[in-house]
PDB file of C-alpha atoms in Angstrom:
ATOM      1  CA  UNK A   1      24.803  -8.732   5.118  1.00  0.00           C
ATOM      2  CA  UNK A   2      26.358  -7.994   1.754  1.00  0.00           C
ATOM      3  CA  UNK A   3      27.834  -5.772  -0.395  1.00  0.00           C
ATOM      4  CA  UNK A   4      25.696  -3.530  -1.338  1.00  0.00           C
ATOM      5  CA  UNK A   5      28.087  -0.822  -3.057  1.00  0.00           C
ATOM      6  CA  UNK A   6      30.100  -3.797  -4.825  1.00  0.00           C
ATOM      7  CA  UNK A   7      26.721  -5.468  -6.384  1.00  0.00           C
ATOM      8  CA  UNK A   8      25.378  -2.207  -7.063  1.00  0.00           C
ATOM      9  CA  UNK A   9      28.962  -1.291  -9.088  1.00  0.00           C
ATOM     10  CA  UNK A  10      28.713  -4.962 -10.859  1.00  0.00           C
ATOM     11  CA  UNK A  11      25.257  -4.774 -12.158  1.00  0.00           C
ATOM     12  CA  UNK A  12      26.172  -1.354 -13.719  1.00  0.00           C
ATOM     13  CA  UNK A  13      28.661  -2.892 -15.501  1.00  0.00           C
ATOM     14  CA  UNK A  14      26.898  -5.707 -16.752  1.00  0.00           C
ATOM     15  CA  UNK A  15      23.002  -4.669 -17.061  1.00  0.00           C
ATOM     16  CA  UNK A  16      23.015  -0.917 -16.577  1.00  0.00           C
ATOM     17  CA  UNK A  17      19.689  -0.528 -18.042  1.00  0.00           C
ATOM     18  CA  UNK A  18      17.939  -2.460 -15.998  1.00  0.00           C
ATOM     19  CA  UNK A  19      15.569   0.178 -13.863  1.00  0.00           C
ATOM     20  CA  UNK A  20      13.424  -2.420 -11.711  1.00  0.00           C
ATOM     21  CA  UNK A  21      16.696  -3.777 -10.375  1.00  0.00           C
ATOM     22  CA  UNK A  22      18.446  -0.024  -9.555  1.00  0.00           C
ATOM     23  CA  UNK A  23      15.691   0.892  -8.070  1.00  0.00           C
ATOM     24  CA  UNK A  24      15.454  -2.640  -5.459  1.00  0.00           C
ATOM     25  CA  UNK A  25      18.868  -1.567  -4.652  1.00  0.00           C
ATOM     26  CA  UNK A  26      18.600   2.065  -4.198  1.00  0.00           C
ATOM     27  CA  UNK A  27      16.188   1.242  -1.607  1.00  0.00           C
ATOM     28  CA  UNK A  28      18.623  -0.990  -0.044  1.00  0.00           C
ATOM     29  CA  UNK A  29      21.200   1.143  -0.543  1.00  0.00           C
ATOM     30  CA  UNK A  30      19.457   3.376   2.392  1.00  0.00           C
ATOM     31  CA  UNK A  31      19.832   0.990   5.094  1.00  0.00           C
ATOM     32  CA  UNK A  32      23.493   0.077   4.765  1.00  0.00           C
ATOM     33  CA  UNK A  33      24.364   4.105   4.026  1.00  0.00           C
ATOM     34  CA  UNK A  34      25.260   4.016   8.333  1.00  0.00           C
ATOM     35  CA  UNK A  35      27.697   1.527   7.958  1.00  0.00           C
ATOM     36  CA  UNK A  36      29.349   2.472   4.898  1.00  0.00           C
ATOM     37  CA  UNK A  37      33.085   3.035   4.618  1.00  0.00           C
ATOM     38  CA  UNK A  38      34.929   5.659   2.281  1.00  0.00           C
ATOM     39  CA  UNK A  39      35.299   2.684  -0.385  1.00  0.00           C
ATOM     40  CA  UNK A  40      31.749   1.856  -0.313  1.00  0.00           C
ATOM     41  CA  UNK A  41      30.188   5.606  -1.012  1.00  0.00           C
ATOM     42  CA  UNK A  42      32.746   5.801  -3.868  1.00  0.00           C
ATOM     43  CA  UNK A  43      31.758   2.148  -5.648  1.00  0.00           C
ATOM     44  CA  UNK A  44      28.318   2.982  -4.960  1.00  0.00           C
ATOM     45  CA  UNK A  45      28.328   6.479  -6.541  1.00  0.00           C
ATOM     46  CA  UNK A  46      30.395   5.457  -9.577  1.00  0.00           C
ATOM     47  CA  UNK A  47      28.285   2.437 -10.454  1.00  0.00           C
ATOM     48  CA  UNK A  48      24.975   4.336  -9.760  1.00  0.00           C
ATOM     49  CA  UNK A  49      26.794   6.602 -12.423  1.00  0.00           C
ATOM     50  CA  UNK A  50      27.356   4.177 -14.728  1.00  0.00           C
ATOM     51  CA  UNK A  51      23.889   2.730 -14.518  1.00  0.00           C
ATOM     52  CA  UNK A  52      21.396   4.281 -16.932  1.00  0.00           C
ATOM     53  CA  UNK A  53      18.573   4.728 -13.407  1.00  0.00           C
ATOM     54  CA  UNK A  54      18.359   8.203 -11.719  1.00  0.00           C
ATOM     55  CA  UNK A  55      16.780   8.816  -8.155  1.00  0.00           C
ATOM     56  CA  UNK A  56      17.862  11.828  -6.786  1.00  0.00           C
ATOM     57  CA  UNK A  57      16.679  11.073  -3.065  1.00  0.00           C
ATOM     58  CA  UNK A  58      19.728   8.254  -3.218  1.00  0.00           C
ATOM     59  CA  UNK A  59      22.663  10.872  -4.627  1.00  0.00           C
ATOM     60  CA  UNK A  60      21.086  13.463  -1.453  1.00  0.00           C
ATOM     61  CA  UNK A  61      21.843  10.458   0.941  1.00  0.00           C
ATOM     62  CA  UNK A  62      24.797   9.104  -0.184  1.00  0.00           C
ATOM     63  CA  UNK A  63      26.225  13.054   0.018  1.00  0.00           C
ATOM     64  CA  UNK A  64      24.261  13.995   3.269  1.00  0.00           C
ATOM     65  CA  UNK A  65      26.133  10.713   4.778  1.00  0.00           C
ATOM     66  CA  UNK A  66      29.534  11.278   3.233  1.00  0.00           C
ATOM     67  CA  UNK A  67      29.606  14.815   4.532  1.00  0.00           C
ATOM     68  CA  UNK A  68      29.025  13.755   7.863  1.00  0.00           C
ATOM     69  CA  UNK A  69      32.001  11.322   7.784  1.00  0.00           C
ATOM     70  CA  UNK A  70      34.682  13.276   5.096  1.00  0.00           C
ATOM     71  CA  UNK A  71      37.294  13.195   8.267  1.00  0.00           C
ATOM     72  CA  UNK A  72      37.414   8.721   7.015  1.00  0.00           C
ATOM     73  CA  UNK A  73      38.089   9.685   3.310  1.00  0.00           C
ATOM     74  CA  UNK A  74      41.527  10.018   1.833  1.00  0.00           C
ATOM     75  CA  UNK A  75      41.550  12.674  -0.673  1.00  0.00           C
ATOM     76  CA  UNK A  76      41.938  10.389  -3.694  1.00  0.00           C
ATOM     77  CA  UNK A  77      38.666   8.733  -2.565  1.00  0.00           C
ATOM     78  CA  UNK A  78      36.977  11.826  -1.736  1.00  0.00           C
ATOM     79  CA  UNK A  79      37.858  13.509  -5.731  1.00  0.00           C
ATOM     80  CA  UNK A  80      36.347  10.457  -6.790  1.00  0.00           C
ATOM     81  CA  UNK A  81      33.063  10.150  -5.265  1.00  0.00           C
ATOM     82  CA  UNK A  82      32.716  14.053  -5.746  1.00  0.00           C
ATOM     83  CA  UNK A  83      33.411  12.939  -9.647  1.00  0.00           C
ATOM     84  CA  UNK A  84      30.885  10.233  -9.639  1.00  0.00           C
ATOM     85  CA  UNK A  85      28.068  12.336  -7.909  1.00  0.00           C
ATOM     86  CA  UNK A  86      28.176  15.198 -10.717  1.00  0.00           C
ATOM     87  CA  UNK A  87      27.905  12.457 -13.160  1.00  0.00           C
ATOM     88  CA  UNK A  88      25.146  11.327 -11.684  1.00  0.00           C
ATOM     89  CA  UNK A  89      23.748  14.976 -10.913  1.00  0.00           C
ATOM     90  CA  UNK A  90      24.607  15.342 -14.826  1.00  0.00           C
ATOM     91  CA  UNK A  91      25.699  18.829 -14.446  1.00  0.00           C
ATOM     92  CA  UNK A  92      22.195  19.571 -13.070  1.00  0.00           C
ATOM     93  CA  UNK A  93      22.765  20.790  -9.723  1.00  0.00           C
ATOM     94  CA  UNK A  94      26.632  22.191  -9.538  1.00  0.00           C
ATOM     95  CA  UNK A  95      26.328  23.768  -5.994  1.00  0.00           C
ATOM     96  CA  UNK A  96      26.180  19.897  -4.506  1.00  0.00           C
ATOM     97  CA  UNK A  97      29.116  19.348  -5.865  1.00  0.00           C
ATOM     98  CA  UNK A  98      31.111  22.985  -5.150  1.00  0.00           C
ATOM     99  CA  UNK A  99      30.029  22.066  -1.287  1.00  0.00           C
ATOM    100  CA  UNK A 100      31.518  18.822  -1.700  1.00  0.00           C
ATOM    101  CA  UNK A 101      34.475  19.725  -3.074  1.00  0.00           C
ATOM    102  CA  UNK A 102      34.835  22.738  -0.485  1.00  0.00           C
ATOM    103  CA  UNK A 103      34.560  19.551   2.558  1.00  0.00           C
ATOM    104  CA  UNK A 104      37.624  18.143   0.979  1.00  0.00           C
ATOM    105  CA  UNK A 105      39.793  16.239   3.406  1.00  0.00           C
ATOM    106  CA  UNK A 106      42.877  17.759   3.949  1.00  0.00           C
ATOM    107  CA  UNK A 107      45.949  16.222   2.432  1.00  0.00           C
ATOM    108  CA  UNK A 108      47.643  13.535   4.811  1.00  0.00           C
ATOM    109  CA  UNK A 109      51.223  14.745   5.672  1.00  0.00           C
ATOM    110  CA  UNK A 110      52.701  11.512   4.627  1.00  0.00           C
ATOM    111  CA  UNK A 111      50.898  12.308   1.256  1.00  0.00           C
ATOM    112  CA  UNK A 112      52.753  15.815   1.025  1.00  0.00           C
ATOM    113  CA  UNK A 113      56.014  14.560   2.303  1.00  0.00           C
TER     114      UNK A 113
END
């Protein structure tokens, strides 16, 4: 296995406008989403940002899956992927990103202490 998150944040970096190769990793994106952690769905979401591609059937994954696991996100990595999925929604669909925010983990006590 690799990386999948991690290449997919590099190549945005270095050749976001490369479609052919966004969309080869989009589709492998799919079959890692199961085994994702927090850190993945958030380097995942910010370099699909960044990348000049759009599929929208990858953003409704990667938020279907992070919903079902938002109790293994701290709340700075939560704000973040929320952040990078209305970039990559581009304003387009707010209510994804209203529920999102509404799933919110709640603030570790060591946080508020």
């Amino acid at each position: 296995r690799y990386d999948i998150a991690r290449v997919i944040e590099i190549f945005a970096r270095r050749c976001p406008e490369e479609r052919a190769l966004f969309s080869c990793l989009c589709r492998h994106l799919h079959r890692h989403l199961a085994v994702f952690e927090p850190v993945d769905f958030v380097r995942a979401a910010r370099g699909l940002a960044a990348a000049e591609y759009r599929d929208d059937r990858v953003v409704h994954a990667l938020a279907k899956w992070a919903r079902k696991r938002v109790a293994e996100f701290s709340s700075f990595d939560w704000d973040s992927f929320v952040a990078s999925v209305a970039l990559l929604k581009g304003g387009d669909e707010g209510h994804l990103e209203g529920k999102l925010r509404l799933l919110a983990p709640p603030e570790s006590a060591s946080a508020l202490a």
